[in-house]
PDB file of C-alpha atoms and ligand atoms in Angstrom:
ATOM      1  CA  MET A   1      63.254  -7.621  -4.601  1.00 90.00           C
ATOM      2  CA  LYS A   2      64.200 -10.410  -2.029  1.00 96.00           C
ATOM      3  CA  TYR A   3      67.293 -10.809  -0.320  1.00 97.00           C
ATOM      4  CA  ALA A   4      68.445 -14.311  -0.346  1.00 98.00           C
ATOM      5  CA  ILE A   5      70.684 -13.956   2.895  1.00 98.00           C
ATOM      6  CA  PRO A   6      70.198 -10.985   5.941  1.00 97.00           C
ATOM      7  CA  VAL A   7      71.426  -7.580   4.548  1.00 96.00           C
ATOM      8  CA  GLN A   8      73.805  -5.922   7.049  1.00 97.00           C
ATOM      9  CA  PRO A   9      72.893  -2.397   8.191  1.00 96.00           C
ATOM     10  CA  THR A  10      74.440   0.922   6.602  1.00 98.00           C
ATOM     11  CA  THR A  11      76.644   2.159   8.952  1.00 98.00           C
ATOM     12  CA  THR A  12      76.122   5.830  10.007  1.00 98.00           C
ATOM     13  CA  LEU A  13      77.917   8.507  11.766  1.00 98.00           C
ATOM     14  CA  ALA A  14      76.150  11.305  14.041  1.00 98.00           C
ATOM     15  CA  ILE A  15      75.997  15.135  12.790  1.00 98.00           C
ATOM     16  CA  ALA A  16      76.471  17.443  15.563  1.00 98.00           C
ATOM     17  CA  GLY A  17      73.586  19.279  16.545  1.00 96.00           C
ATOM     18  CA  SER A  18      71.258  17.241  13.819  1.00 97.00           C
ATOM     19  CA  GLU A  19      68.898  14.713  14.054  1.00 97.00           C
ATOM     20  CA  GLU A  20      70.426  13.437  10.359  1.00 98.00           C
ATOM     21  CA  VAL A  21      73.082  10.950  10.110  1.00 98.00           C
ATOM     22  CA  PHE A  22      75.621  10.480   7.666  1.00 98.00           C
ATOM     23  CA  PRO A  23      75.714   7.030   5.624  1.00 98.00           C
ATOM     24  CA  VAL A  24      79.283   5.889   5.658  1.00 98.00           C
ATOM     25  CA  HIS A  25      80.532   4.508   2.228  1.00 98.00           C
ATOM     26  CA  ARG A  26      83.727   3.944   2.194  1.00 98.00           C
ATOM     27  CA  ILE A  27      86.737   4.733   4.093  1.00 98.00           C
ATOM     28  CA  TYR A  28      90.056   5.973   2.856  1.00 98.00           C
ATOM     29  CA  CYS A  29      93.052   6.247   4.860  1.00 98.00           C
ATOM     30  CA  VAL A  30      96.052   8.358   3.597  1.00 97.00           C
ATOM     31  CA  GLY A  31      99.519   6.797   4.726  1.00 94.00           C
ATOM     32  CA  ARG A  32     102.643   8.647   6.455  1.00 92.00           C
ATOM     33  CA  ASN A  33     100.758  12.290   6.065  1.00 94.00           C
ATOM     34  CA  TYR A  34     103.158  14.013   8.976  1.00 94.00           C
ATOM     35  CA  ALA A  35     106.871  14.232   8.507  1.00 91.00           C
ATOM     36  CA  ALA A  36     107.559  13.381  12.254  1.00 90.00           C
ATOM     37  CA  HIS A  37     105.420  10.354  12.131  1.00 88.00           C
ATOM     38  CA  ALA A  38     106.882   8.974   8.618  1.00 87.00           C
ATOM     39  CA  ARG A  39     110.312   9.093  10.394  1.00 90.00           C
ATOM     40  CA  GLU A  40     109.047   7.250  13.330  1.00 91.00           C
ATOM     41  CA  MET A  41     108.079   4.596  11.169  1.00 89.00           C
ATOM     42  CA  GLY A  42     111.500   4.367   9.618  1.00 88.00           C
ATOM     43  CA  LYS A  43     110.759   5.994   6.374  1.00 86.00           C
ATOM     44  CA  ASP A  44     112.057   9.199   4.812  1.00 82.00           C
ATOM     45  CA  PRO A  45     109.309  11.912   4.687  1.00 80.00           C
ATOM     46  CA  ASP A  46     109.250  13.530   1.355  1.00 76.00           C
ATOM     47  CA  ARG A  47     107.084  14.877  -1.362  1.00 74.00           C
ATOM     48  CA  ASP A  48     106.321  11.436  -3.032  1.00 82.00           C
ATOM     49  CA  PRO A  49     102.609  11.373  -4.367  1.00 88.00           C
ATOM     50  CA  PRO A  50     100.328  10.185  -1.185  1.00 91.00           C
ATOM     51  CA  PHE A  51      99.287   6.650  -0.942  1.00 94.00           C
ATOM     52  CA  PHE A  52      95.976   5.462   0.371  1.00 97.00           C
ATOM     53  CA  PHE A  53      94.674   2.109   2.349  1.00 97.00           C
ATOM     54  CA  MET A  54      90.923   1.281   2.815  1.00 98.00           C
ATOM     55  CA  LYS A  55      88.966   0.528   5.636  1.00 98.00           C
ATOM     56  CA  PRO A  56      85.372  -1.630   5.157  1.00 98.00           C
ATOM     57  CA  ALA A  57      82.535   1.190   6.142  1.00 98.00           C
ATOM     58  CA  CYS A  58      81.657  -1.344   8.971  1.00 98.00           C
ATOM     59  CA  ALA A  59      84.941  -0.468  10.572  1.00 98.00           C
ATOM     60  CA  ALA A  60      83.518   2.815  11.548  1.00 98.00           C
ATOM     61  CA  VAL A  61      81.943   3.145  15.128  1.00 98.00           C
ATOM     62  CA  GLN A  62      80.325   6.109  16.613  1.00 98.00           C
ATOM     63  CA  ALA A  63      82.616   7.812  19.519  1.00 98.00           C
ATOM     64  CA  GLY A  64      81.771  10.878  21.282  1.00 98.00           C
ATOM     65  CA  GLU A  65      82.469  12.337  24.658  1.00 98.00           C
ATOM     66  CA  GLN A  66      80.530   9.722  26.429  1.00 98.00           C
ATOM     67  CA  PRO A  67      83.245   6.847  26.320  1.00 98.00           C
ATOM     68  CA  ILE A  68      82.570   4.002  24.331  1.00 98.00           C
ATOM     69  CA  ASP A  69      84.401   0.783  24.708  1.00 98.00           C
ATOM     70  CA  ILE A  70      85.958  -1.092  21.474  1.00 98.00           C
ATOM     71  CA  ALA A  71      86.944  -4.856  21.924  1.00 98.00           C
ATOM     72  CA  TYR A  72      90.821  -5.584  21.937  1.00 98.00           C
ATOM     73  CA  PRO A  73      91.205  -7.048  18.708  1.00 98.00           C
ATOM     74  CA  PRO A  74      92.452 -10.950  17.959  1.00 98.00           C
ATOM     75  CA  MET A  75      95.889 -12.137  16.573  1.00 98.00           C
ATOM     76  CA  THR A  76      97.613  -8.895  17.774  1.00 98.00           C
ATOM     77  CA  GLY A  77     100.200  -7.968  20.574  1.00 98.00           C
ATOM     78  CA  ASN A  78     100.618  -4.449  19.502  1.00 98.00           C
ATOM     79  CA  PHE A  79      97.364  -2.871  18.947  1.00 98.00           C
ATOM     80  CA  HIS A  80      98.218   1.175  18.124  1.00 98.00           C
ATOM     81  CA  HIS A  81      96.164   4.636  18.473  1.00 98.00           C
ATOM     82  CA  GLU A  82      96.760   6.905  15.550  1.00 98.00           C
ATOM     83  CA  ILE A  83      94.673  10.060  15.997  1.00 98.00           C
ATOM     84  CA  GLU A  84      93.616  11.431  13.044  1.00 98.00           C
ATOM     85  CA  LEU A  85      91.412  14.198  10.935  1.00 98.00           C
ATOM     86  CA  VAL A  86      88.513  12.665   9.351  1.00 98.00           C
ATOM     87  CA  VAL A  87      86.865  14.341   6.082  1.00 98.00           C
ATOM     88  CA  THR A  88      83.319  13.546   5.363  1.00 98.00           C
ATOM     89  CA  ILE A  89      82.618  13.810   1.460  1.00 98.00           C
ATOM     90  CA  GLY A  90      79.246  15.156   0.629  1.00 98.00           C
ATOM     91  CA  ILE A  91      79.254  15.718  -3.078  1.00 98.00           C
ATOM     92  CA  GLY A  92      80.926  12.941  -5.364  1.00 98.00           C
ATOM     93  CA  GLY A  93      83.097  13.540  -8.548  1.00 98.00           C
ATOM     94  CA  LYS A  94      86.010  12.597 -10.218  1.00 98.00           C
ATOM     95  CA  ASP A  95      89.413  14.322 -11.153  1.00 98.00           C
ATOM     96  CA  ILE A  96      88.579  17.169  -9.194  1.00 98.00           C
ATOM     97  CA  PRO A  97      90.541  20.130  -9.446  1.00 98.00           C
ATOM     98  CA  LEU A  98      92.643  21.033  -6.478  1.00 98.00           C
ATOM     99  CA  GLU A  99      90.853  24.727  -6.329  1.00 98.00           C
ATOM    100  CA  GLN A 100      87.449  22.819  -6.196  1.00 98.00           C
ATOM    101  CA  ALA A 101      88.192  20.052  -3.997  1.00 98.00           C
ATOM    102  CA  LEU A 102      87.129  21.409  -0.888  1.00 98.00           C
ATOM    103  CA  ASP A 103      83.431  22.282  -2.158  1.00 98.00           C
ATOM    104  CA  HIS A 104      83.024  18.156  -2.207  1.00 98.00           C
ATOM    105  CA  VAL A 105      83.517  18.199   1.601  1.00 98.00           C
ATOM    106  CA  HIS A 106      80.638  17.856   3.835  1.00 98.00           C
ATOM    107  CA  GLY A 107      82.233  18.021   7.227  1.00 98.00           C
ATOM    108  CA  TYR A 108      85.495  17.003   9.613  1.00 98.00           C
ATOM    109  CA  ALA A 109      85.339  14.690  12.691  1.00 98.00           C
ATOM    110  CA  VAL A 110      87.756  13.451  15.374  1.00 98.00           C
ATOM    111  CA  GLY A 111      88.891   9.866  14.506  1.00 98.00           C
ATOM    112  CA  LEU A 112      91.141   6.988  15.370  1.00 98.00           C
ATOM    113  CA  ASP A 113      92.883   4.886  12.793  1.00 98.00           C
ATOM    114  CA  MET A 114      93.064   1.842  15.129  1.00 98.00           C
ATOM    115  CA  THR A 115      96.226  -0.491  13.999  1.00 98.00           C
ATOM    116  CA  ARG A 116      97.372  -4.036  14.462  1.00 98.00           C
ATOM    117  CA  ARG A 117     100.842  -2.755  14.082  1.00 98.00           C
ATOM    118  CA  ASP A 118     102.649  -6.028  14.368  1.00 98.00           C
ATOM    119  CA  LEU A 119     100.662  -7.482  11.462  1.00 98.00           C
ATOM    120  CA  GLN A 120     100.972  -4.125   9.494  1.00 98.00           C
ATOM    121  CA  LEU A 121     104.671  -4.036   9.488  1.00 97.00           C
ATOM    122  CA  ASP A 122     104.886  -7.770   9.284  1.00 97.00           C
ATOM    123  CA  ALA A 123     103.030  -7.085   5.843  1.00 97.00           C
ATOM    124  CA  ARG A 124     104.748  -3.973   5.038  1.00 95.00           C
ATOM    125  CA  ASP A 125     107.864  -5.870   4.987  1.00 96.00           C
ATOM    126  CA  LYS A 126     106.817  -8.928   2.990  1.00 97.00           C
ATOM    127  CA  GLY A 127     105.528  -6.471   0.288  1.00 97.00           C
ATOM    128  CA  ARG A 128     102.032  -7.704   1.178  1.00 97.00           C
ATOM    129  CA  PRO A 129      98.611  -6.054   1.767  1.00 96.00           C
ATOM    130  CA  TRP A 130      98.263  -4.293   5.144  1.00 96.00           C
ATOM    131  CA  GLU A 131      94.266  -5.236   5.225  1.00 96.00           C
ATOM    132  CA  PHE A 132      94.994  -7.314   8.494  1.00 97.00           C
ATOM    133  CA  GLY A 133      96.706  -4.605  10.348  1.00 98.00           C
ATOM    134  CA  LYS A 134      94.145  -2.017   9.163  1.00 98.00           C
ATOM    135  CA  SER A 135      91.159  -3.259   8.605  1.00 98.00           C
ATOM    136  CA  PHE A 136      88.906  -5.027  11.322  1.00 98.00           C
ATOM    137  CA  ALA A 137      85.867  -4.657  13.387  1.00 98.00           C
ATOM    138  CA  GLN A 138      85.778  -1.244  15.488  1.00 98.00           C
ATOM    139  CA  SER A 139      89.128  -0.094  13.943  1.00 98.00           C
ATOM    140  CA  ALA A 140      87.578   3.109  13.079  1.00 98.00           C
ATOM    141  CA  PRO A 141      86.039   4.992  16.110  1.00 98.00           C
ATOM    142  CA  ILE A 142      84.787   8.383  15.049  1.00 99.00           C
ATOM    143  CA  GLY A 143      83.258  11.280  16.626  1.00 98.00           C
ATOM    144  CA  PRO A 144      80.267  13.421  15.630  1.00 98.00           C
ATOM    145  CA  ILE A 145      80.894  15.138  12.099  1.00 98.00           C
ATOM    146  CA  HIS A 146      80.962  19.267  12.159  1.00 98.00           C
ATOM    147  CA  THR A 147      79.621  19.950   9.049  1.00 98.00           C
ATOM    148  CA  VAL A 148      81.470  22.841   6.681  1.00 98.00           C
ATOM    149  CA  ALA A 149      78.014  25.022   7.144  1.00 96.00           C
ATOM    150  CA  GLN A 150      78.895  24.780  11.098  1.00 96.00           C
ATOM    151  CA  VAL A 151      82.787  25.048  11.188  1.00 97.00           C
ATOM    152  CA  GLY A 152      84.225  26.004   8.084  1.00 98.00           C
ATOM    153  CA  HIS A 153      87.250  24.653   6.631  1.00 98.00           C
ATOM    154  CA  LEU A 154      90.376  23.874   8.947  1.00 94.00           C
ATOM    155  CA  SER A 155      93.572  24.839   7.752  1.00 92.00           C
ATOM    156  CA  THR A 156      95.190  25.018  11.350  1.00 96.00           C
ATOM    157  CA  ALA A 157      94.036  23.250  14.606  1.00 98.00           C
ATOM    158  CA  THR A 158      95.679  21.136  17.253  1.00 98.00           C
ATOM    159  CA  ILE A 159      95.650  17.491  17.282  1.00 98.00           C
ATOM    160  CA  SER A 160      95.758  15.592  20.362  1.00 98.00           C
ATOM    161  CA  LEU A 161      95.478  12.185  22.152  1.00 98.00           C
ATOM    162  CA  THR A 162      96.061  11.251  25.545  1.00 98.00           C
ATOM    163  CA  VAL A 163      96.345   7.516  26.872  1.00 98.00           C
ATOM    164  CA  ASN A 164      95.089   7.123  30.654  1.00 98.00           C
ATOM    165  CA  GLU A 165      95.633  11.295  31.087  1.00 98.00           C
ATOM    166  CA  GLN A 166      99.147  10.876  29.547  1.00 98.00           C
ATOM    167  CA  PRO A 167     100.087  12.833  26.422  1.00 98.00           C
ATOM    168  CA  ARG A 168     100.683  10.604  23.477  1.00 98.00           C
ATOM    169  CA  GLN A 169     100.144  12.525  20.171  1.00 98.00           C
ATOM    170  CA  THR A 170     100.432  16.493  19.959  1.00 98.00           C
ATOM    171  CA  SER A 171     100.416  18.290  16.491  1.00 98.00           C
ATOM    172  CA  ASP A 172      98.720  20.790  14.372  1.00 98.00           C
ATOM    173  CA  ILE A 173      96.756  19.793  11.215  1.00 98.00           C
ATOM    174  CA  ALA A 174      98.733  22.549   9.506  1.00 97.00           C
ATOM    175  CA  LYS A 175     101.635  20.016   9.442  1.00 97.00           C
ATOM    176  CA  LEU A 176      99.815  17.509   6.898  1.00 96.00           C
ATOM    177  CA  ILE A 177     101.857  16.885   4.040  1.00 95.00           C
ATOM    178  CA  TRP A 178      99.082  16.411   1.689  1.00 95.00           C
ATOM    179  CA  SER A 179      96.064  18.738   2.428  1.00 96.00           C
ATOM    180  CA  VAL A 180      92.637  17.651   2.537  1.00 98.00           C
ATOM    181  CA  ALA A 181      92.281  19.282  -0.684  1.00 98.00           C
ATOM    182  CA  GLU A 182      95.490  17.746  -2.056  1.00 97.00           C
ATOM    183  CA  SER A 183      94.251  14.328  -1.092  1.00 97.00           C
ATOM    184  CA  ILE A 184      90.629  14.635  -2.361  1.00 98.00           C
ATOM    185  CA  SER A 185      91.901  15.807  -5.785  1.00 98.00           C
ATOM    186  CA  TYR A 186      94.596  13.296  -5.967  1.00 97.00           C
ATOM    187  CA  LEU A 187      92.336  10.346  -4.940  1.00 97.00           C
ATOM    188  CA  SER A 188      89.651  11.345  -7.265  1.00 98.00           C
ATOM    189  CA  ARG A 189      91.971  10.953 -10.321  1.00 98.00           C
ATOM    190  CA  TYR A 190      91.998   6.967  -9.354  1.00 97.00           C
ATOM    191  CA  GLU A 191      88.365   6.484  -7.875  1.00 97.00           C
ATOM    192  CA  THR A 192      85.227   8.825  -8.910  1.00 98.00           C
ATOM    193  CA  LEU A 193      84.375   9.889  -5.087  1.00 98.00           C
ATOM    194  CA  VAL A 194      80.752   9.599  -4.030  1.00 98.00           C
ATOM    195  CA  PRO A 195      78.503  11.153  -1.149  1.00 98.00           C
ATOM    196  CA  GLY A 196      79.667   8.765   1.767  1.00 98.00           C
ATOM    197  CA  ASP A 197      82.849   8.384   1.333  1.00 98.00           C
ATOM    198  CA  VAL A 198      85.338   9.113   4.396  1.00 98.00           C
ATOM    199  CA  ILE A 199      89.383  10.198   4.274  1.00 98.00           C
ATOM    200  CA  MET A 200      90.839   9.483   7.214  1.00 98.00           C
ATOM    201  CA  THR A 201      93.961  12.054   6.860  1.00 98.00           C
ATOM    202  CA  GLY A 202      96.583  10.464   8.318  1.00 97.00           C
ATOM    203  CA  THR A 203      98.555  10.379  11.569  1.00 97.00           C
ATOM    204  CA  PRO A 204     101.111  12.349  13.554  1.00 97.00           C
ATOM    205  CA  GLU A 205     104.146  11.336  15.545  1.00 97.00           C
ATOM    206  CA  GLY A 206     103.736   9.444  19.049  1.00 98.00           C
ATOM    207  CA  VAL A 207     101.957   6.537  18.094  1.00 98.00           C
ATOM    208  CA  GLY A 208     102.057   3.858  20.652  1.00 98.00           C
ATOM    209  CA  ALA A 209     100.236   0.509  21.688  1.00 98.00           C
ATOM    210  CA  VAL A 210      97.223   0.397  24.001  1.00 98.00           C
ATOM    211  CA  VAL A 211      96.049  -2.236  26.219  1.00 98.00           C
ATOM    212  CA  GLN A 212      92.863  -3.705  27.586  1.00 98.00           C
ATOM    213  CA  GLY A 213      91.718  -1.123  29.831  1.00 98.00           C
ATOM    214  CA  ASP A 214      93.465   1.953  28.642  1.00 98.00           C
ATOM    215  CA  VAL A 215      91.364   5.126  27.927  1.00 98.00           C
ATOM    216  CA  MET A 216      91.969   7.398  24.677  1.00 98.00           C
ATOM    217  CA  ARG A 217      91.305  10.972  24.612  1.00 98.00           C
ATOM    218  CA  GLY A 218      91.358  12.179  21.175  1.00 98.00           C
ATOM    219  CA  HIS A 219      91.089  15.806  20.345  1.00 98.00           C
ATOM    220  CA  ILE A 220      91.371  18.339  17.614  1.00 98.00           C
ATOM    221  CA  ASP A 221      90.403  22.322  18.296  1.00 98.00           C
ATOM    222  CA  GLY A 222      86.972  23.100  16.674  1.00 97.00           C
ATOM    223  CA  LEU A 223      85.786  19.177  16.537  1.00 98.00           C
ATOM    224  CA  GLY A 224      85.695  18.346  20.514  1.00 97.00           C
ATOM    225  CA  GLU A 225      86.595  15.070  21.604  1.00 98.00           C
ATOM    226  CA  ILE A 226      86.093  11.767  21.625  1.00 98.00           C
ATOM    227  CA  VAL A 227      86.899   9.119  24.460  1.00 98.00           C
ATOM    228  CA  VAL A 228      87.687   5.188  23.975  1.00 98.00           C
ATOM    229  CA  ARG A 229      88.183   2.600  25.910  1.00 98.00           C
ATOM    230  CA  VAL A 230      89.826  -0.825  25.179  1.00 98.00           C
ATOM    231  CA  ALA A 231      87.476  -2.927  26.860  1.00 97.00           C
ATOM    232  CA  LYS A 232      88.544  -5.373  29.442  1.00 90.00           C
TER     233      LYS A 232
HETATM  234 MN1   MN B 301      96.602   5.982  10.385  1.00 71.64          MN
END
């Protein structure tokens, strides 16, 4: 087969302690999955079914303990951080039963769901799609993946983010409204999951703006740290 135009490369993520890399297929993101964050966004937290939005695979950028730069994106004046637990899918499936959902997990990582909040809220309030607020280049910095074989499954772990060493977000993944297993099971009823899919599980309270030159440091117990600077 001969392609008519240049083919974009597959986005990959590093796996901690491995030469192998994880090829990213799709990125699903859970909305409002911590009660205190739902409240700060002006919504009542509840056990309504989870909802999802997506980022393109190419939005993922490799982050880690060594600082990386991301660009301040165009068309926003309110660029927000959202620290999140990232789940990578190693085994696909559809209609996955809750009790088997974790068998599909390949690993976990620390990630940021960077958001053009002004564009997202404008779209939300007009009943329009969130894409311009959520789906753009470099909007998903993600640290090295820690495989289930290495770290098992996480049910409780501190998740935190500082900006310029000042605390912004601190919570525990035990406070997820929809657990990792529930999110996988639910999502798989709507779309057949395949190896390479990624789920960003939602952010706790404390989201806020960053500006050029700010340094974000995200951490989840057991998954290490990522350091991401907004380029000048
Ligand atoms: Mn998010």
